[in-house]
Amino acid sequence: MKKVITLFLAAVMLFSCAVSAAAYDNAELFAGLDTEYYTRFKDAGISINVYNWGEYISNGEDDSLDVNKAFEELTGIEVNYTFYATNEELYAKLRAGGASYDVIIPSEYMIARMAKEGMLEEINLDNIPNFANIDPSLVDMPYDPGNKYSVPYTWGTVVLVYNTWLVSEDTDVETWGLLWNEKYKNNILMFNNPRDAYGIALKKIGFELNPENTEQIEKATLALKEQKPVVQAYVMDEIFDKMGAGEAAIAPYYAGDAITMMDENPDLAAAFPREGTNIFVDGMCIPKGAKQKEAAEMYINFMCEPEVGAANCEYIGYSTPNLASMELLDEEITSNPIAYPPVEVIENATYYELLPDELNKAMDDGWKSLLADDENFTFWLVPAILLLSVLSSISIVVRKAIRKRRQYY
Amino acid sequence: MKISRSTAMPYIIWMIIFTVIPLILVTYFAFTDGNGTFTMANISEVKDYVAVIFRSIWLAFVATVICLIIAYPLAYVVSRASEKKQKTYLLLVMLPMWMNFLLRTYAWMTLLENTGIINRLLVMIGIGPFAMINTQGAVVLGMVYNYLPFMILPLYSNMTKIENRLIEAAQDLGAPSRKVFSEVVWPLSLPGVMTGITMVFVPAVSTFIISRMLGGGSNMMIGDLIELQFLGNAYNPNLGAAISLGLMIFILLCMSMLNQFNEEDKEGMII
């Protein structure tokens, strides 16, 4: 009996393998593509290193398209895919050197910063025919004039996520002031990164999203300090857990992730503050020193294929800049006002601009003083303490040695 | 003598590449600015963060003391048990360490939250809810939970070396159990206590993810501060290196003071 079952199981497994192999031919996807273009490097044994955000590509889970695998199958180029958590982490990694990447996907303010510091390779748009699919309203933006360095991958806005169960109906949710509302003391989450937190604080006190001088930053720091008593926690990805469980009532976050949260917890809703919000674009770039520039451009072009772009956006929940992909997406997705907000919201939204070094520094200093109670000490205090520490360490060692020698005699 | 030196070669090479050279680099970065010119500004700037440094040290100190209080009796009981039982106990101590560090800390987050499991149970029996997450207490709890095995293991391995004969001898000579402990067990277990303190205090003082997850981000610790220098907005590895250097020197001081204690209490004892 046992044997029969094993045989049966083996047969089932074989059969299912055959089925999945047949289904996984991607023939349908490849049919409309320019195979001549994509198979140029077929037998060259090339591999490219792609460095992207975590959970930021359709990866074959839940019957989605495995984009990297399809690319490998089509072009014969191997994809080494790794990921990072923040723009700053990506920047630090590239600045430190040692690692070589061919495609990276930073946000627009980081693209501007990297381009300014000469960390990006110019992209040859002739090699990316699918660039024509990109929404003209997202092309040639101030962060990258003429799209010399980047091809938009996704875009989105920052929204206020709130729990309809915990936030009373008469509360005005369409304002950043909601995050300062005493009524929700200890029920408010805030961004745990200075740029986003300062953007909100600046907007709340009536300035622009991009600070113009250190004075504005100081005022924003004061506003954030004033907010601190009502904030439950400063979070990034922990927000999924906390908002999902109803642990907090209000939080600002990225629209794409807000949609993911709302899918998981139907009590959640999102609103656009009328002061105006931040609009961001994550763009595909090629870092300086990339070894396989043409293959990288091919990868970028592949990501702009209508089907691929649609699969990605369906999976990650962010908005697509690809008009051809948008046509393929479900009505349900494209009509979602959080992912594709009305024109007024977009017009009222601002991009982050590249800040001069002194403003970046002022922002970081303010952020640190916000999270760590600031107390003033004199200039020489720490060097003196450290010197004292070293001296006393040495004296202890010396004393020990002397005592040891005494024992000999 | 020759043999022992050549067998240590792999480690020596390892140490030079991965400990000595990075240390030199950290020192170099700490004393230079972005362009590589010598400056004391980074080291001096550490003064702005004295509050953070003291908070880190205080929390790590509290966590170490709690670890010691919990681990000491346990290690003693385990070391006196039969060999078979010892193995089971040790397995139980090690078991949580098989799980990923991040996962364990994340689990505490869901346990401690206001709508978390503990508070829900408390509400069910009519008390609470208590605000547990996002407090310094939660950070200490996370440290104690994560680093407790590092206290138990050295204590245990030290205490198994305390022979029962010595304890019996003390008892035969009429020492009350308090005396047996203070005159025999405690002095003999001191090296284990020192190692345990070192192994808990050093990682606890420089931890960063625990304070972020359980402390709500506003209980910034020195580890978070160093991380911010590298992954923050302004990208200032020089200041990060200076803070790390300060922390290292401070730990060095703590360790040598501990050794000093050890030396004076028990002359000639090897750690």
PDB file of N, CA and C in Angstrom, chain A residues 88-89 91-92 95-96 113 192 194-195 228 232-234 238 241-242 245-247 360-361 363-365 367-368 371-375 377-380 382-383 386 389-390 392-393 396 399-400 403 407, chain B residues 40 43-52 55 106 109-110 113-115 133-134 212-213 216-218 220 225 228-235 239 246 249 252-253 256-257 259-260 263-264 267:
ATOM      1  N   GLU A  88      19.948  56.597   2.244  1.00  0.00           N
ATOM      2  CA  GLU A  88      21.206  56.946   2.879  1.00  0.00           C
ATOM      3  C   GLU A  88      22.127  55.729   2.963  1.00  0.00           C
ATOM      4  N   GLU A  89      21.500  54.565   3.167  1.00  0.00           N
ATOM      5  CA  GLU A  89      22.297  53.339   3.213  1.00  0.00           C
ATOM      6  C   GLU A  89      22.942  53.081   1.855  1.00  0.00           C
ATOM      7  N   TYR A  91      23.621  55.309  -0.369  1.00  0.00           N
ATOM      8  CA  TYR A  91      24.632  56.337  -0.575  1.00  0.00           C
ATOM      9  C   TYR A  91      25.923  55.986   0.160  1.00  0.00           C
ATOM     10  N   ALA A  92      25.772  55.590   1.436  1.00  0.00           N
ATOM     11  CA  ALA A  92      26.949  55.251   2.233  1.00  0.00           C
ATOM     12  C   ALA A  92      27.711  54.093   1.605  1.00  0.00           C
ATOM     13  N   ARG A  95      29.498  55.351  -1.503  1.00  0.00           N
ATOM     14  CA  ARG A  95      30.586  56.242  -1.135  1.00  0.00           C
ATOM     15  C   ARG A  95      31.764  55.480  -0.569  1.00  0.00           C
ATOM     16  N   ALA A  96      31.451  54.450   0.246  1.00  0.00           N
ATOM     17  CA  ALA A  96      32.521  53.677   0.857  1.00  0.00           C
ATOM     18  C   ALA A  96      33.284  52.888  -0.195  1.00  0.00           C
ATOM     19  N   ARG A 113      21.591  64.380  -5.542  1.00  0.00           N
ATOM     20  CA  ARG A 113      22.815  64.461  -4.758  1.00  0.00           C
ATOM     21  C   ARG A 113      23.937  63.640  -5.397  1.00  0.00           C
ATOM     22  N   ASN A 192      10.946  57.971  11.253  1.00  0.00           N
ATOM     23  CA  ASN A 192      12.246  57.939  11.910  1.00  0.00           C
ATOM     24  C   ASN A 192      13.348  58.247  10.903  1.00  0.00           C
ATOM     25  N   PRO A 194      15.203  61.991   9.254  1.00  0.00           N
ATOM     26  CA  PRO A 194      15.124  63.443   9.378  1.00  0.00           C
ATOM     27  C   PRO A 194      14.437  64.122   8.199  1.00  0.00           C
ATOM     28  N   ARG A 195      14.724  63.691   6.981  1.00  0.00           N
ATOM     29  CA  ARG A 195      14.198  64.423   5.821  1.00  0.00           C
ATOM     30  C   ARG A 195      12.676  64.434   5.809  1.00  0.00           C
ATOM     31  N   LYS A 228       7.005  66.006  20.250  1.00  0.00           N
ATOM     32  CA  LYS A 228       7.540  64.783  20.856  1.00  0.00           C
ATOM     33  C   LYS A 228       6.656  64.187  21.958  1.00  0.00           C
ATOM     34  N   GLN A 232       4.064  58.530  19.937  1.00  0.00           N
ATOM     35  CA  GLN A 232       4.258  57.233  20.588  1.00  0.00           C
ATOM     36  C   GLN A 232       5.639  56.670  20.246  1.00  0.00           C
ATOM     37  N   ALA A 233       5.987  56.703  18.979  1.00  0.00           N
ATOM     38  CA  ALA A 233       7.290  56.172  18.579  1.00  0.00           C
ATOM     39  C   ALA A 233       7.694  56.743  17.234  1.00  0.00           C
ATOM     40  N   TYR A 234       9.009  56.787  16.995  1.00  0.00           N
ATOM     41  CA  TYR A 234       9.555  57.163  15.696  1.00  0.00           C
ATOM     42  C   TYR A 234       9.890  55.874  14.967  1.00  0.00           C
ATOM     43  N   GLU A 238       8.550  49.381  11.047  1.00  0.00           N
ATOM     44  CA  GLU A 238       7.754  48.840  12.151  1.00  0.00           C
ATOM     45  C   GLU A 238       6.311  49.328  12.052  1.00  0.00           C
ATOM     46  N   ASP A 241       3.482  46.791  11.347  1.00  0.00           N
ATOM     47  CA  ASP A 241       3.062  46.033  12.511  1.00  0.00           C
ATOM     48  C   ASP A 241       2.155  46.873  13.400  1.00  0.00           C
ATOM     49  N   LYS A 242       2.576  48.112  13.653  1.00  0.00           N
ATOM     50  CA  LYS A 242       1.865  48.941  14.629  1.00  0.00           C
ATOM     51  C   LYS A 242       0.520  49.428  14.095  1.00  0.00           C
ATOM     52  N   ALA A 245      -1.961  46.438  13.736  1.00  0.00           N
ATOM     53  CA  ALA A 245      -2.531  45.901  14.966  1.00  0.00           C
ATOM     54  C   ALA A 245      -3.398  46.925  15.692  1.00  0.00           C
ATOM     55  N   GLY A 246      -3.496  48.140  15.173  1.00  0.00           N
ATOM     56  CA  GLY A 246      -4.272  49.167  15.859  1.00  0.00           C
ATOM     57  C   GLY A 246      -3.547  49.718  17.071  1.00  0.00           C
ATOM     58  N   GLU A 247      -2.223  49.541  17.090  1.00  0.00           N
ATOM     59  CA  GLU A 247      -1.417  50.010  18.210  1.00  0.00           C
ATOM     60  C   GLU A 247      -1.345  51.541  18.226  1.00  0.00           C
ATOM     61  N   ASN A 360      21.766  70.374   5.379  1.00  0.00           N
ATOM     62  CA  ASN A 360      21.748  68.955   5.743  1.00  0.00           C
ATOM     63  C   ASN A 360      22.291  68.750   7.143  1.00  0.00           C
ATOM     64  N   LYS A 361      23.373  69.464   7.430  1.00  0.00           N
ATOM     65  CA  LYS A 361      24.026  69.299   8.714  1.00  0.00           C
ATOM     66  C   LYS A 361      23.141  69.847   9.829  1.00  0.00           C
ATOM     67  N   MET A 363      19.992  70.046   9.789  1.00  0.00           N
ATOM     68  CA  MET A 363      18.864  69.145   9.947  1.00  0.00           C
ATOM     69  C   MET A 363      19.271  67.930  10.796  1.00  0.00           C
ATOM     70  N   ASP A 364      20.428  67.380  10.489  1.00  0.00           N
ATOM     71  CA  ASP A 364      20.909  66.220  11.259  1.00  0.00           C
ATOM     72  C   ASP A 364      21.127  66.585  12.724  1.00  0.00           C
ATOM     73  N   ASP A 365      21.714  67.770  12.939  1.00  0.00           N
ATOM     74  CA  ASP A 365      21.967  68.195  14.319  1.00  0.00           C
ATOM     75  C   ASP A 365      20.664  68.367  15.083  1.00  0.00           C
ATOM     76  N   TRP A 367      17.860  66.970  14.428  1.00  0.00           N
ATOM     77  CA  TRP A 367      17.259  65.641  14.590  1.00  0.00           C
ATOM     78  C   TRP A 367      17.861  64.926  15.786  1.00  0.00           C
ATOM     79  N   LYS A 368      19.178  65.029  15.896  1.00  0.00           N
ATOM     80  CA  LYS A 368      19.848  64.368  17.021  1.00  0.00           C
ATOM     81  C   LYS A 368      19.438  64.999  18.339  1.00  0.00           C
ATOM     82  N   LEU A 371      16.045  63.665  19.345  1.00  0.00           N
ATOM     83  CA  LEU A 371      15.954  62.289  19.850  1.00  0.00           C
ATOM     84  C   LEU A 371      16.828  62.055  21.071  1.00  0.00           C
ATOM     85  N   ALA A 372      17.855  62.876  21.226  1.00  0.00           N
ATOM     86  CA  ALA A 372      18.714  62.712  22.386  1.00  0.00           C
ATOM     87  C   ALA A 372      18.672  64.017  23.147  1.00  0.00           C
ATOM     88  N   ASP A 373      18.274  63.979  24.401  1.00  0.00           N
ATOM     89  CA  ASP A 373      18.168  65.219  25.163  1.00  0.00           C
ATOM     90  C   ASP A 373      19.501  65.936  25.115  1.00  0.00           C
ATOM     91  N   ASP A 374      19.427  67.173  24.712  1.00  0.00           N
ATOM     92  CA  ASP A 374      20.677  67.881  24.502  1.00  0.00           C
ATOM     93  C   ASP A 374      21.105  68.608  25.765  1.00  0.00           C
ATOM     94  N   GLU A 375      22.345  68.388  26.172  1.00  0.00           N
ATOM     95  CA  GLU A 375      22.885  69.159  27.279  1.00  0.00           C
ATOM     96  C   GLU A 375      24.221  69.710  26.835  1.00  0.00           C
ATOM     97  N   PHE A 377      28.055  70.940  27.183  1.00  0.00           N
ATOM     98  CA  PHE A 377      29.287  70.739  27.927  1.00  0.00           C
ATOM     99  C   PHE A 377      30.388  71.508  27.216  1.00  0.00           C
ATOM    100  N   THR A 378      31.488  71.730  27.904  1.00  0.00           N
ATOM    101  CA  THR A 378      32.534  72.540  27.283  1.00  0.00           C
ATOM    102  C   THR A 378      33.295  71.751  26.231  1.00  0.00           C
ATOM    103  N   PHE A 379      34.001  72.501  25.400  1.00  0.00           N
ATOM    104  CA  PHE A 379      34.707  71.933  24.254  1.00  0.00           C
ATOM    105  C   PHE A 379      35.673  70.818  24.647  1.00  0.00           C
ATOM    106  N   TRP A 380      36.414  71.040  25.745  1.00  0.00           N
ATOM    107  CA  TRP A 380      37.486  70.102  26.069  1.00  0.00           C
ATOM    108  C   TRP A 380      37.049  68.962  26.984  1.00  0.00           C
ATOM    109  N   VAL A 382      35.145  66.200  26.635  1.00  0.00           N
ATOM    110  CA  VAL A 382      35.290  64.819  26.182  1.00  0.00           C
ATOM    111  C   VAL A 382      36.745  64.433  25.929  1.00  0.00           C
ATOM    112  N   PRO A 383      37.511  65.288  25.204  1.00  0.00           N
ATOM    113  CA  PRO A 383      38.920  64.932  25.065  1.00  0.00           C
ATOM    114  C   PRO A 383      39.585  64.715  26.422  1.00  0.00           C
ATOM    115  N   LEU A 386      38.521  61.396  27.926  1.00  0.00           N
ATOM    116  CA  LEU A 386      39.131  60.280  27.211  1.00  0.00           C
ATOM    117  C   LEU A 386      40.606  60.156  27.577  1.00  0.00           C
ATOM    118  N   SER A 389      40.891  58.634  30.849  1.00  0.00           N
ATOM    119  CA  SER A 389      40.621  57.203  30.775  1.00  0.00           C
ATOM    120  C   SER A 389      41.855  56.452  30.329  1.00  0.00           C
ATOM    121  N   VAL A 390      42.478  56.938  29.248  1.00  0.00           N
ATOM    122  CA  VAL A 390      43.653  56.252  28.723  1.00  0.00           C
ATOM    123  C   VAL A 390      44.752  56.238  29.773  1.00  0.00           C
ATOM    124  N   SER A 392      44.538  56.467  33.028  1.00  0.00           N
ATOM    125  CA  SER A 392      44.293  55.586  34.162  1.00  0.00           C
ATOM    126  C   SER A 392      44.413  54.127  33.743  1.00  0.00           C
ATOM    127  N   SER A 393      43.985  53.801  32.499  1.00  0.00           N
ATOM    128  CA  SER A 393      44.178  52.432  32.013  1.00  0.00           C
ATOM    129  C   SER A 393      45.647  52.075  32.049  1.00  0.00           C
ATOM    130  N   ILE A 396      47.029  51.628  35.518  1.00  0.00           N
ATOM    131  CA  ILE A 396      46.637  50.349  36.115  1.00  0.00           C
ATOM    132  C   ILE A 396      47.530  49.228  35.610  1.00  0.00           C
ATOM    133  N   ARG A 399      50.971  49.546  37.096  1.00  0.00           N
ATOM    134  CA  ARG A 399      50.975  49.123  38.500  1.00  0.00           C
ATOM    135  C   ARG A 399      50.992  47.610  38.624  1.00  0.00           C
ATOM    136  N   LYS A 400      50.184  47.015  37.745  1.00  0.00           N
ATOM    137  CA  LYS A 400      50.100  45.554  37.764  1.00  0.00           C
ATOM    138  C   LYS A 400      51.468  44.945  37.472  1.00  0.00           C
ATOM    139  N   ARG A 403      53.842  45.264  40.354  1.00  0.00           N
ATOM    140  CA  ARG A 403      53.535  44.325  41.423  1.00  0.00           C
ATOM    141  C   ARG A 403      54.015  42.922  41.067  1.00  0.00           C
ATOM    142  N   GLN A 407      56.853  40.398  42.966  1.00  0.00           N
ATOM    143  CA  GLN A 407      56.665  39.020  43.419  1.00  0.00           C
ATOM    144  C   GLN A 407      57.869  38.142  43.113  1.00  0.00           C
TER     145      GLN A 407
ATOM    146  N   MET B  40      40.909  68.145  15.587  1.00  0.00           N
ATOM    147  CA  MET B  40      40.412  67.626  16.863  1.00  0.00           C
ATOM    148  C   MET B  40      38.906  67.822  16.973  1.00  0.00           C
ATOM    149  N   ILE B  43      36.534  64.768  17.722  1.00  0.00           N
ATOM    150  CA  ILE B  43      36.602  64.261  19.091  1.00  0.00           C
ATOM    151  C   ILE B  43      35.891  65.223  20.036  1.00  0.00           C
ATOM    152  N   SER B  44      36.090  66.517  19.797  1.00  0.00           N
ATOM    153  CA  SER B  44      35.444  67.488  20.674  1.00  0.00           C
ATOM    154  C   SER B  44      33.937  67.467  20.513  1.00  0.00           C
ATOM    155  N   GLU B  45      33.503  67.213  19.294  1.00  0.00           N
ATOM    156  CA  GLU B  45      32.063  67.232  19.035  1.00  0.00           C
ATOM    157  C   GLU B  45      31.345  66.126  19.803  1.00  0.00           C
ATOM    158  N   VAL B  46      32.090  65.106  20.201  1.00  0.00           N
ATOM    159  CA  VAL B  46      31.484  64.010  20.970  1.00  0.00           C
ATOM    160  C   VAL B  46      30.818  64.554  22.230  1.00  0.00           C
ATOM    161  N   LYS B  47      31.299  65.710  22.712  1.00  0.00           N
ATOM    162  CA  LYS B  47      30.728  66.270  23.942  1.00  0.00           C
ATOM    163  C   LYS B  47      29.235  66.561  23.814  1.00  0.00           C
ATOM    164  N   ASP B  48      28.789  66.842  22.566  1.00  0.00           N
ATOM    165  CA  ASP B  48      27.366  67.131  22.377  1.00  0.00           C
ATOM    166  C   ASP B  48      26.503  65.921  22.704  1.00  0.00           C
ATOM    167  N   TYR B  49      27.148  64.778  22.723  1.00  0.00           N
ATOM    168  CA  TYR B  49      26.365  63.553  22.880  1.00  0.00           C
ATOM    169  C   TYR B  49      26.607  62.879  24.215  1.00  0.00           C
ATOM    170  N   VAL B  50      27.184  63.631  25.154  1.00  0.00           N
ATOM    171  CA  VAL B  50      27.480  63.042  26.454  1.00  0.00           C
ATOM    172  C   VAL B  50      26.214  62.475  27.092  1.00  0.00           C
ATOM    173  N   ALA B  51      25.083  63.191  26.901  1.00  0.00           N
ATOM    174  CA  ALA B  51      23.827  62.710  27.479  1.00  0.00           C
ATOM    175  C   ALA B  51      23.486  61.327  26.934  1.00  0.00           C
ATOM    176  N   VAL B  52      23.650  61.165  25.608  1.00  0.00           N
ATOM    177  CA  VAL B  52      23.349  59.871  24.988  1.00  0.00           C
ATOM    178  C   VAL B  52      24.296  58.809  25.526  1.00  0.00           C
ATOM    179  N   ARG B  55      23.401  57.843  29.000  1.00  0.00           N
ATOM    180  CA  ARG B  55      22.187  57.037  29.023  1.00  0.00           C
ATOM    181  C   ARG B  55      22.493  55.592  28.599  1.00  0.00           C
ATOM    182  N   TYR B 106      11.844  41.649  17.748  1.00  0.00           N
ATOM    183  CA  TYR B 106      10.570  41.984  17.119  1.00  0.00           C
ATOM    184  C   TYR B 106       9.419  41.340  17.886  1.00  0.00           C
ATOM    185  N   MET B 109       8.405  43.240  20.769  1.00  0.00           N
ATOM    186  CA  MET B 109       7.625  44.412  20.395  1.00  0.00           C
ATOM    187  C   MET B 109       6.133  44.063  20.413  1.00  0.00           C
ATOM    188  N   THR B 110       5.776  42.964  19.784  1.00  0.00           N
ATOM    189  CA  THR B 110       4.349  42.598  19.745  1.00  0.00           C
ATOM    190  C   THR B 110       3.851  42.169  21.120  1.00  0.00           C
ATOM    191  N   GLU B 113       3.382  45.705  23.338  1.00  0.00           N
ATOM    192  CA  GLU B 113       2.564  46.821  22.864  1.00  0.00           C
ATOM    193  C   GLU B 113       1.282  46.978  23.684  1.00  0.00           C
ATOM    194  N   ASN B 114       0.698  48.190  23.573  1.00  0.00           N
ATOM    195  CA  ASN B 114      -0.526  48.454  24.338  1.00  0.00           C
ATOM    196  C   ASN B 114      -1.649  47.518  23.951  1.00  0.00           C
ATOM    197  N   THR B 115      -1.647  47.105  22.666  1.00  0.00           N
ATOM    198  CA  THR B 115      -2.642  46.138  22.245  1.00  0.00           C
ATOM    199  C   THR B 115      -1.998  44.760  22.128  1.00  0.00           C
ATOM    200  N   ILE B 133       5.771  49.381  26.173  1.00  0.00           N
ATOM    201  CA  ILE B 133       6.653  49.594  25.026  1.00  0.00           C
ATOM    202  C   ILE B 133       7.069  51.059  24.987  1.00  0.00           C
ATOM    203  N   ASN B 134       8.151  51.334  24.277  1.00  0.00           N
ATOM    204  CA  ASN B 134       8.670  52.693  24.102  1.00  0.00           C
ATOM    205  C   ASN B 134       9.124  53.323  25.410  1.00  0.00           C
ATOM    206  N   ARG B 212      15.801  51.014  19.129  1.00  0.00           N
ATOM    207  CA  ARG B 212      14.902  51.498  18.083  1.00  0.00           C
ATOM    208  C   ARG B 212      13.565  50.768  18.152  1.00  0.00           C
ATOM    209  N   MET B 213      13.631  49.445  18.321  1.00  0.00           N
ATOM    210  CA  MET B 213      12.393  48.661  18.264  1.00  0.00           C
ATOM    211  C   MET B 213      11.590  48.773  19.553  1.00  0.00           C
ATOM    212  N   GLY B 216      11.104  52.898  20.934  1.00  0.00           N
ATOM    213  CA  GLY B 216      10.315  53.837  20.150  1.00  0.00           C
ATOM    214  C   GLY B 216      11.124  54.893  19.433  1.00  0.00           C
ATOM    215  N   GLY B 217      12.427  54.705  19.331  1.00  0.00           N
ATOM    216  CA  GLY B 217      13.244  55.641  18.563  1.00  0.00           C
ATOM    217  C   GLY B 217      13.623  56.889  19.325  1.00  0.00           C
ATOM    218  N   SER B 218      12.884  57.213  20.411  1.00  0.00           N
ATOM    219  CA  SER B 218      13.226  58.450  21.101  1.00  0.00           C
ATOM    220  C   SER B 218      14.179  58.199  22.265  1.00  0.00           C
ATOM    221  N   MET B 220      17.298  57.374  22.252  1.00  0.00           N
ATOM    222  CA  MET B 220      18.461  57.148  21.416  1.00  0.00           C
ATOM    223  C   MET B 220      19.656  56.679  22.237  1.00  0.00           C
ATOM    224  N   LEU B 225      23.304  56.527  17.477  1.00  0.00           N
ATOM    225  CA  LEU B 225      23.995  57.759  17.125  1.00  0.00           C
ATOM    226  C   LEU B 225      25.095  57.483  16.096  1.00  0.00           C
ATOM    227  N   LEU B 228      23.603  56.715  12.781  1.00  0.00           N
ATOM    228  CA  LEU B 228      23.087  57.923  12.136  1.00  0.00           C
ATOM    229  C   LEU B 228      24.190  58.671  11.380  1.00  0.00           C
ATOM    230  N   GLN B 229      25.420  58.577  11.868  1.00  0.00           N
ATOM    231  CA  GLN B 229      26.523  59.264  11.187  1.00  0.00           C
ATOM    232  C   GLN B 229      26.807  58.650   9.828  1.00  0.00           C
ATOM    233  N   PHE B 230      26.510  57.351   9.709  1.00  0.00           N
ATOM    234  CA  PHE B 230      26.815  56.682   8.448  1.00  0.00           C
ATOM    235  C   PHE B 230      25.589  56.608   7.547  1.00  0.00           C
ATOM    236  N   LEU B 231      24.431  56.341   8.152  1.00  0.00           N
ATOM    237  CA  LEU B 231      23.228  56.171   7.350  1.00  0.00           C
ATOM    238  C   LEU B 231      22.294  57.364   7.485  1.00  0.00           C
ATOM    239  N   GLY B 232      22.769  58.438   8.083  1.00  0.00           N
ATOM    240  CA  GLY B 232      21.911  59.608   8.265  1.00  0.00           C
ATOM    241  C   GLY B 232      21.948  60.520   7.058  1.00  0.00           C
ATOM    242  N   ASN B 233      21.419  61.700   7.234  1.00  0.00           N
ATOM    243  CA  ASN B 233      21.285  62.644   6.145  1.00  0.00           C
ATOM    244  C   ASN B 233      22.626  63.227   5.719  1.00  0.00           C
ATOM    245  N   ALA B 234      23.463  63.553   6.701  1.00  0.00           N
ATOM    246  CA  ALA B 234      24.660  64.328   6.395  1.00  0.00           C
ATOM    247  C   ALA B 234      25.884  63.471   6.077  1.00  0.00           C
ATOM    248  N   TYR B 235      25.850  62.191   6.334  1.00  0.00           N
ATOM    249  CA  TYR B 235      26.947  61.271   6.050  1.00  0.00           C
ATOM    250  C   TYR B 235      28.270  61.810   6.564  1.00  0.00           C
ATOM    251  N   LEU B 239      32.895  61.796  12.210  1.00  0.00           N
ATOM    252  CA  LEU B 239      32.305  61.941  13.534  1.00  0.00           C
ATOM    253  C   LEU B 239      31.908  60.573  14.075  1.00  0.00           C
ATOM    254  N   GLY B 246      35.669  56.966  21.076  1.00  0.00           N
ATOM    255  CA  GLY B 246      35.363  57.339  22.452  1.00  0.00           C
ATOM    256  C   GLY B 246      34.763  56.169  23.212  1.00  0.00           C
ATOM    257  N   ILE B 249      37.431  53.510  23.976  1.00  0.00           N
ATOM    258  CA  ILE B 249      38.323  53.882  25.072  1.00  0.00           C
ATOM    259  C   ILE B 249      37.607  53.740  26.396  1.00  0.00           C
ATOM    260  N   LEU B 252      37.442  50.134  27.278  1.00  0.00           N
ATOM    261  CA  LEU B 252      38.779  49.727  27.703  1.00  0.00           C
ATOM    262  C   LEU B 252      39.005  50.085  29.167  1.00  0.00           C
ATOM    263  N   LEU B 253      38.593  51.293  29.522  1.00  0.00           N
ATOM    264  CA  LEU B 253      38.742  51.747  30.901  1.00  0.00           C
ATOM    265  C   LEU B 253      37.952  50.852  31.852  1.00  0.00           C
ATOM    266  N   SER B 256      39.659  47.477  32.232  1.00  0.00           N
ATOM    267  CA  SER B 256      40.882  47.436  33.025  1.00  0.00           C
ATOM    268  C   SER B 256      40.569  47.671  34.501  1.00  0.00           C
ATOM    269  N   MET B 257      39.494  48.444  34.771  1.00  0.00           N
ATOM    270  CA  MET B 257      39.118  48.626  36.168  1.00  0.00           C
ATOM    271  C   MET B 257      38.594  47.314  36.745  1.00  0.00           C
ATOM    272  N   ASN B 259      39.431  44.328  35.762  1.00  0.00           N
ATOM    273  CA  ASN B 259      40.601  43.476  35.965  1.00  0.00           C
ATOM    274  C   ASN B 259      41.305  43.819  37.260  1.00  0.00           C
ATOM    275  N   GLN B 260      41.376  45.107  37.514  1.00  0.00           N
ATOM    276  CA  GLN B 260      42.021  45.606  38.715  1.00  0.00           C
ATOM    277  C   GLN B 260      41.363  45.004  39.961  1.00  0.00           C
ATOM    278  N   GLU B 263      42.151  41.428  40.304  1.00  0.00           N
ATOM    279  CA  GLU B 263      43.526  41.225  40.715  1.00  0.00           C
ATOM    280  C   GLU B 263      43.674  41.419  42.224  1.00  0.00           C
ATOM    281  N   GLU B 264      42.985  42.466  42.741  1.00  0.00           N
ATOM    282  CA  GLU B 264      43.176  42.767  44.147  1.00  0.00           C
ATOM    283  C   GLU B 264      42.450  41.783  45.047  1.00  0.00           C
ATOM    284  N   GLU B 267      44.525  37.503  44.385  1.00  0.00           N
ATOM    285  CA  GLU B 267      45.872  37.638  43.852  1.00  0.00           C
ATOM    286  C   GLU B 267      46.257  36.395  43.052  1.00  0.00           C
TER     287      GLU B 267
END
